[in-house]
Short mmCIF file of C-alpha atoms in Angstrom, two decimals:
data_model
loop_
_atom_site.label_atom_id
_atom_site.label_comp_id
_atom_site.label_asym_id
_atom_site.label_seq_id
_atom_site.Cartn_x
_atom_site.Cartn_y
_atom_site.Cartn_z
CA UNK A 257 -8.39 -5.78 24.77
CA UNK A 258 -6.99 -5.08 28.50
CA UNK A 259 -4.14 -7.26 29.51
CA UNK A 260 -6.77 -8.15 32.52
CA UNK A 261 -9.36 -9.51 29.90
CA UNK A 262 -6.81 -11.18 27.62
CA UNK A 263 -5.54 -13.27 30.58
CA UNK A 264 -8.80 -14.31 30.81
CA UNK A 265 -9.92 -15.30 27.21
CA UNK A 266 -6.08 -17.62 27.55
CA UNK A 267 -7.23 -19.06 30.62
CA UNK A 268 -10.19 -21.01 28.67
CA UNK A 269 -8.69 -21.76 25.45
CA UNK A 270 -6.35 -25.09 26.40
CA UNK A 271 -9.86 -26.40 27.97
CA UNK A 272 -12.05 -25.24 24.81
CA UNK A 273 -8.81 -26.96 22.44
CA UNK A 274 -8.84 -30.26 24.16
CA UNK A 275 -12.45 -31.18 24.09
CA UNK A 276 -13.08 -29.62 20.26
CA UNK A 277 -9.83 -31.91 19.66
CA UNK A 278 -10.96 -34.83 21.73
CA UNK A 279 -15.00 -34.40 21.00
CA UNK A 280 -15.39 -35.33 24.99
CA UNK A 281 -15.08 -34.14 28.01
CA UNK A 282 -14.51 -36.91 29.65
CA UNK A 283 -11.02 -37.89 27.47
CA UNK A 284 -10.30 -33.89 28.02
CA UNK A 285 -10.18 -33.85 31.56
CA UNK A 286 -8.32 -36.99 31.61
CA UNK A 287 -5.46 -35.40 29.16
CA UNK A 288 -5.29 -32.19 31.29
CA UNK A 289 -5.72 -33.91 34.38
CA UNK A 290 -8.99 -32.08 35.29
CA UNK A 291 -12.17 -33.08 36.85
CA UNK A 292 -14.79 -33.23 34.41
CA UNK A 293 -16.69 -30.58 35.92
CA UNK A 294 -13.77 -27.85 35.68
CA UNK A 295 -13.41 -28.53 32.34
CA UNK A 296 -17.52 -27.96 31.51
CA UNK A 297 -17.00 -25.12 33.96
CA UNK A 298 -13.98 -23.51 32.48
CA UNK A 299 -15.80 -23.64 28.89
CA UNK A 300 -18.97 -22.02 30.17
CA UNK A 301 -16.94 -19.71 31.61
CA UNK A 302 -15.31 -18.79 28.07
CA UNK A 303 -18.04 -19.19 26.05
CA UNK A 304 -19.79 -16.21 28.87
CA UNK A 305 -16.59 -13.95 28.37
CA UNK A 306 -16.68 -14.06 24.16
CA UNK A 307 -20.19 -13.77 24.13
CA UNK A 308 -20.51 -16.89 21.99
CA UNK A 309 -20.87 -20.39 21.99
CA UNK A 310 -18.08 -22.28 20.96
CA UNK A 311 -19.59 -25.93 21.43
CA UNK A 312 -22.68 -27.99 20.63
CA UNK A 313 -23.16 -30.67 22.70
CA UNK A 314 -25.70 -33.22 22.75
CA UNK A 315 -26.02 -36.98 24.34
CA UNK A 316 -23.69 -38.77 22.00
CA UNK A 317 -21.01 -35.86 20.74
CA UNK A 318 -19.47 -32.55 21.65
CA UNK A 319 -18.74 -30.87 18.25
CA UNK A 320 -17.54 -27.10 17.55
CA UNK A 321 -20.06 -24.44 17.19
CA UNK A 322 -18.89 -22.34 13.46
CA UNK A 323 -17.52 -19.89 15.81
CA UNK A 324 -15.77 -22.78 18.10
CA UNK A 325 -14.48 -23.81 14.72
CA UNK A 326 -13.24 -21.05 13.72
CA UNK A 327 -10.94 -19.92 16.98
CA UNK A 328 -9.46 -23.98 16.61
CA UNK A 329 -8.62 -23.59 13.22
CA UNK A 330 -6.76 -19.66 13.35
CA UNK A 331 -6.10 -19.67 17.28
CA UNK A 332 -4.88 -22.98 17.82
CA UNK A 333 -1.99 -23.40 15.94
CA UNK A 334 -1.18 -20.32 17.29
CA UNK A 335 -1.25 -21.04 20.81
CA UNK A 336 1.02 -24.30 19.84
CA UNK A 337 3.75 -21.88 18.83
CA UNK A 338 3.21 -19.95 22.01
CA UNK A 339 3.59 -22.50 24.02
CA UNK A 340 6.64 -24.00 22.39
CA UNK A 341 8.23 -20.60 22.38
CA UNK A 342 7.69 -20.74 26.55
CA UNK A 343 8.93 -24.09 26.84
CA UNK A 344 12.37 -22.62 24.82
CA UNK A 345 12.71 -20.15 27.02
CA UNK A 346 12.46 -22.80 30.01
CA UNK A 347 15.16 -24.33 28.64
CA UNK A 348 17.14 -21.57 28.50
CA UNK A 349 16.29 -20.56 31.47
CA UNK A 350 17.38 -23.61 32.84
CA UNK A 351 20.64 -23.91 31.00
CA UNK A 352 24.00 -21.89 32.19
CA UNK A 353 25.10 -19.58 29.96
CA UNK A 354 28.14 -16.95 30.26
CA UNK A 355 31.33 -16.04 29.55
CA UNK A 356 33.91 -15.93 32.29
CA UNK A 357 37.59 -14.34 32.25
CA UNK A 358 39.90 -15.37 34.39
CA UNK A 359 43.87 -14.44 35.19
CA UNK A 360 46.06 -17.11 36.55
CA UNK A 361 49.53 -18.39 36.40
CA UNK A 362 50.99 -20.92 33.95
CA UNK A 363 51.60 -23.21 37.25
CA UNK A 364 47.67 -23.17 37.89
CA UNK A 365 46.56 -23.42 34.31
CA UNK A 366 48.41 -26.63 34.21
CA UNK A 367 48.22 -28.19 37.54
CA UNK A 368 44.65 -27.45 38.27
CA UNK A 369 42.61 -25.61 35.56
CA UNK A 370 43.11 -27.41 32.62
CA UNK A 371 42.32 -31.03 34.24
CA UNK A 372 38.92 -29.41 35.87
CA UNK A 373 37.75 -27.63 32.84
CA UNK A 374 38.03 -31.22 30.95
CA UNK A 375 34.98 -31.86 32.78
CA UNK A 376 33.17 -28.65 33.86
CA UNK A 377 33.19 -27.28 30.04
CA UNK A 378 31.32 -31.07 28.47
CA UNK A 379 28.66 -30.53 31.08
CA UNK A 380 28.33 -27.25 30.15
CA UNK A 381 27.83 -25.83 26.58
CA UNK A 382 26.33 -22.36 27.02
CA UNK A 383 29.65 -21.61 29.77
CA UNK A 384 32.88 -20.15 27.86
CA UNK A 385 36.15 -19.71 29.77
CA UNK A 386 38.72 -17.46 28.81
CA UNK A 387 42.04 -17.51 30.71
CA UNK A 388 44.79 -14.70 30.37
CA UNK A 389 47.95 -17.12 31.95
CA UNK A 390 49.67 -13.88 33.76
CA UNK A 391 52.33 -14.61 36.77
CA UNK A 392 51.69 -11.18 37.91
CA UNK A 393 49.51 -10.12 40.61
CA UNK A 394 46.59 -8.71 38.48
CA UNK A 395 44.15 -6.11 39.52
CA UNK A 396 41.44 -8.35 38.22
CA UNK A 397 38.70 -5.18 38.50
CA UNK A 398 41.10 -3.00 36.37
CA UNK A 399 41.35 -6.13 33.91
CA UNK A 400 38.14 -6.56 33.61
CA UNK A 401 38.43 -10.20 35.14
CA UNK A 402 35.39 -12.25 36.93
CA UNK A 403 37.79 -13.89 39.51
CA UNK A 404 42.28 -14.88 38.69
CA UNK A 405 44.06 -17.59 40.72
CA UNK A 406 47.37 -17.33 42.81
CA UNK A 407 48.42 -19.10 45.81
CA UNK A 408 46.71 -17.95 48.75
CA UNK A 409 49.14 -15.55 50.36
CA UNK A 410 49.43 -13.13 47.84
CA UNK A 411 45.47 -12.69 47.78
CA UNK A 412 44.38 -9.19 48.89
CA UNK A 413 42.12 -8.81 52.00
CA UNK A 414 39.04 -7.63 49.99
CA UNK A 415 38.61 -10.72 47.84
CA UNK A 416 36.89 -13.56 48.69
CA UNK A 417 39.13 -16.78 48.22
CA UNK A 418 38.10 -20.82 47.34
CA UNK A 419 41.10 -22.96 47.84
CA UNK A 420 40.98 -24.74 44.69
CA UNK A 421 44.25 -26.87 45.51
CA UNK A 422 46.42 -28.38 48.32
CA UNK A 423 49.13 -26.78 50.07
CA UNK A 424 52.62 -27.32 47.51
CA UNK A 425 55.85 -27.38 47.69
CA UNK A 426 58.83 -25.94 45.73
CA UNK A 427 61.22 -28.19 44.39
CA UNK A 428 65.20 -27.36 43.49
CA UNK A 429 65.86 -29.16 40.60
CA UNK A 430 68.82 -30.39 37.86
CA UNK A 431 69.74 -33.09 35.70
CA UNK A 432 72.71 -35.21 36.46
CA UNK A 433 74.68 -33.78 33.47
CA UNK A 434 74.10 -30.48 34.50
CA UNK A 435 75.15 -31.61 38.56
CA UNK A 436 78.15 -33.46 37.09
CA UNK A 437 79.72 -30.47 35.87
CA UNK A 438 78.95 -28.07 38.70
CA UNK A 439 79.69 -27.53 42.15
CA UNK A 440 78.19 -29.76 45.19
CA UNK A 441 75.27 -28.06 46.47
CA UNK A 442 74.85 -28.81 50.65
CA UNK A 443 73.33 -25.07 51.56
CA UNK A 444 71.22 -22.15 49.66
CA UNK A 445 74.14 -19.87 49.77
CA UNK A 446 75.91 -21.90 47.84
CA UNK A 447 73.51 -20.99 44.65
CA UNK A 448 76.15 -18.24 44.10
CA UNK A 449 77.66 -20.65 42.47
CA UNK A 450 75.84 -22.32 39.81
CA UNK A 451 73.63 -21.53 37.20
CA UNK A 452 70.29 -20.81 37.95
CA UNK A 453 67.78 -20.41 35.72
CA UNK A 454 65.33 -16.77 36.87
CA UNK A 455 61.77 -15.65 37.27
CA UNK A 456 61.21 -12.32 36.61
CA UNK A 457 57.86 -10.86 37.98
CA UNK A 458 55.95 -8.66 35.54
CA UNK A 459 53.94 -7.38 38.39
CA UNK A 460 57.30 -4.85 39.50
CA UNK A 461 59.87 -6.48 36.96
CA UNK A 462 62.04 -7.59 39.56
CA UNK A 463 63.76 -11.29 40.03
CA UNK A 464 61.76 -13.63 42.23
CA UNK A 465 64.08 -14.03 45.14
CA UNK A 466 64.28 -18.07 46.25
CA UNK A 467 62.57 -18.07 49.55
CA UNK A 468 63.88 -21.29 51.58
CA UNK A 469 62.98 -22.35 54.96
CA UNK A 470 64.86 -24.71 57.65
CA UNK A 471 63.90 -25.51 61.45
CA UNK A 472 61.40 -22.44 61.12
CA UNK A 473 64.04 -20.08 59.81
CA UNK A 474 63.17 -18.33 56.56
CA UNK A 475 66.01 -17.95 54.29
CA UNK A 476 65.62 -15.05 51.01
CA UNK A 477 68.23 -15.54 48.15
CA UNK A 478 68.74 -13.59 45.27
CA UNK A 479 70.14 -15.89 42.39
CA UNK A 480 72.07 -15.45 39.16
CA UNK A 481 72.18 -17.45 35.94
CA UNK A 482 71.83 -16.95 32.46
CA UNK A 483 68.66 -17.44 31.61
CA UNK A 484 65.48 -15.84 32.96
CA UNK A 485 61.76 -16.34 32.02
CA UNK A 486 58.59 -15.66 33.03
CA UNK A 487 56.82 -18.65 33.70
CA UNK A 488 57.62 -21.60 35.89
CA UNK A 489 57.03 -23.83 32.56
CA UNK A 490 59.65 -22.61 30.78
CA UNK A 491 61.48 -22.59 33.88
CA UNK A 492 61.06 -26.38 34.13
CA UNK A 493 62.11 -26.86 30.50
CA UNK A 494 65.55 -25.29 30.44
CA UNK A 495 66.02 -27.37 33.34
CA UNK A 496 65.51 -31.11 31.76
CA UNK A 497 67.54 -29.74 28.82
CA UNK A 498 70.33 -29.20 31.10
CA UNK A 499 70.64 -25.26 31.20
CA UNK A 500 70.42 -24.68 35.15
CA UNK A 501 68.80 -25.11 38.44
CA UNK A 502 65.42 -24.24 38.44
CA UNK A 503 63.21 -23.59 41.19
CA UNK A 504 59.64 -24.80 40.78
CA UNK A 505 56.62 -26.02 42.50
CA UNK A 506 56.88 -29.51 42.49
CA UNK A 507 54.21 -30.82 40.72
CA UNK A 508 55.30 -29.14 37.64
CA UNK A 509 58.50 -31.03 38.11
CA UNK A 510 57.10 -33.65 39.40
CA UNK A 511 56.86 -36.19 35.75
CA UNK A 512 60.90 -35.28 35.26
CA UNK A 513 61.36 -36.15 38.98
CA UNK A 514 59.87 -39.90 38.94
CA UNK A 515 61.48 -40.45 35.48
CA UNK A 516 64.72 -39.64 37.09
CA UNK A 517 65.41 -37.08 34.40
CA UNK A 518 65.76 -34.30 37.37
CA UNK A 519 66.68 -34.68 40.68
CA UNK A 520 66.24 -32.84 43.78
CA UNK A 521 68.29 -30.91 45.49
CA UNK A 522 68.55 -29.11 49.17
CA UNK A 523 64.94 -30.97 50.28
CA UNK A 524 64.86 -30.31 53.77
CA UNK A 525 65.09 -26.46 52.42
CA UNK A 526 61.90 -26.44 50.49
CA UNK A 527 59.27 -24.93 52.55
CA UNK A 528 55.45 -26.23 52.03
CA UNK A 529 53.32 -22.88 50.32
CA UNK A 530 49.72 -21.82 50.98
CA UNK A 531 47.94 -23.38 48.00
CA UNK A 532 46.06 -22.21 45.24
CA UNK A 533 43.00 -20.29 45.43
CA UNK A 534 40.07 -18.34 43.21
CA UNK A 535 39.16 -14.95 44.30
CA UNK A 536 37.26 -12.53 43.21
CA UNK A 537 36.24 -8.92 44.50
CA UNK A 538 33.82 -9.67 48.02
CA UNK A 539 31.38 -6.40 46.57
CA UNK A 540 30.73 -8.66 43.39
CA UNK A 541 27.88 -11.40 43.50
CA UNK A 542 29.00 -14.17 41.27
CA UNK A 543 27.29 -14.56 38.16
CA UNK A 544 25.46 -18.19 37.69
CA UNK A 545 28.07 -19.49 35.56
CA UNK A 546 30.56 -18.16 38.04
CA UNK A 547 28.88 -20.27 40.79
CA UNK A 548 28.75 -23.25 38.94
CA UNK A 549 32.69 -22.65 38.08
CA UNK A 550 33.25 -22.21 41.62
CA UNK A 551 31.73 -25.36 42.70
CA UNK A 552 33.63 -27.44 40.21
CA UNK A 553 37.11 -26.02 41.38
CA UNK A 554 36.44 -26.19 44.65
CA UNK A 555 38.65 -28.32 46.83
CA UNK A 556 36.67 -30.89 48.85
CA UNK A 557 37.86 -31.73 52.19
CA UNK A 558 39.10 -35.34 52.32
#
């Protein structure tokens, strides 16, 4: 049978089901929500194209023909499968499904990711997340990454970027143990002498030089200590255990801070940093799960 013709014969069949199931008309149309007369006409119409009648009807009853009988009893059961086969695929249709890989800093991961994923991920079942924490500047189409996060001056011109966080700040920090025992600190030059604890960037393996800022003046400083890491956590750590001065973005610092475990140091030196943002490549159209992601990290205007 042509595709044309098969259409067809379907386009009858829910009419000829409900009034062989409901023996009326009248309660037939009412469960399709039909007119009487489309439903008499849609049978005729059926019956015409099979070349058979399908119903007897008289005054009191509408009952199936042997033939009508027949195509309810093999077809119909059928066409229930069918139909709850489409209604699956509705549903899947309708529900976000993907996987998305994303590069981003320990400092984003744990500022801003982790606290929005607590409620994108619940609301989304089919959506999986996988996050390579990398300091680094990351080629994300050489990684093989949907979108990374950094903060937004070290984005590349071809990406497309969603602030996902406030401006920040970088905070010098110590314990008072560590203070007690070292040099007073009144000016960034005067890191050459104390212990600070390093970042080294994987991205070209050199030091992160401690960019400070007063009255519009930018101030670069290349500190010295004996312990370097790679990630502002563990940067943080070796500072409440009293190993060094660290160099962080606040909030990371910012529990230790209002404990009074750390203290800052050299304030009106900390300059306030372009906040974090989600790019991705501008030539790549965001998958649906990607959107959705997107519009949960995105940072509202207040």
């Amino acid at each position: 049978m042509e595709h044309r013709h098969l259409r067809d014969a379907f386009a009858g069949l829910p009419l000829f089901f409900a009034v062989a199931e409901e023996r009326s008309f009248t309660k037939a149309a009412a469960r399709l929500g039909l007119s009487q007369t489309a439903v008499s006409h849609g049978i005729r119409n059926l019956e015409a194209r099979l070349g058979v009648r399908l119903l007897s009807r008289n005054s009191r009853s509408v009952v199936p023909t042997e033939a009508g009988e027949r195509l309810l009893q093999q077809v119909a059961p059928q066409m229930a499968q069918i139909d709850a086969e489409l209604r699956a695929l509705d549903e899947l249709r309708d529900t976000p499904t993907g996987s998305i890989r994303i590069t981003a800093s320990d400092h984003a991961v744990q500022t801003v990711l982790m606290g929005k994923l607590k409620r994108f991920l619940p609301q989304y079942p089919g959506i999986k997340v996988e996050i390579s924490v990398d300091n680094a500047l990351v080629d994300i189409a050489a990684g093989r990454f949907d979108a990374g996060v950094r903060l937004g001056e070290s984005l590349a011109q071809d990406m497309i970027a969603v602030r996902i966080a406030p401006d920040l700040r970088f905070a010098l920090v110590a314990t008072k143990a560590y203070l007690a025992r070292h040099p007073a600190l009144e000016h960034p030059r005067d890191l050459s002498r104390h212990n600070c604890i390093n970042i080294r960037l994987s991205t070209h393996g050199n030091l992160w030089a401690w960019e400070f800022e007063r009255d519009g003046k930018p101030l670069s400083v290349r500190v010295d200590g004996q312990l370097t890491f790679n990630r502002a956590t563990d940067c943080v750590e070796a500072a409440v255990a009293g190993l060094g001065l660290a160099y962080v973005p606040e909030e990371m610092a910012d529990p230790w801070l209002r404990s009074g475990h750390l203290l800052r140091l050299l304030e009106d030196w900390c300059p306030t940093w372009p906040g974090l943002h989600l790019y991705y490549p501008s030539r790549r159209q965001p998958s649906g799960a990607m959107s959705l992601l997107i519009a949960a990290l995105r940072l509202e205007p207040d």
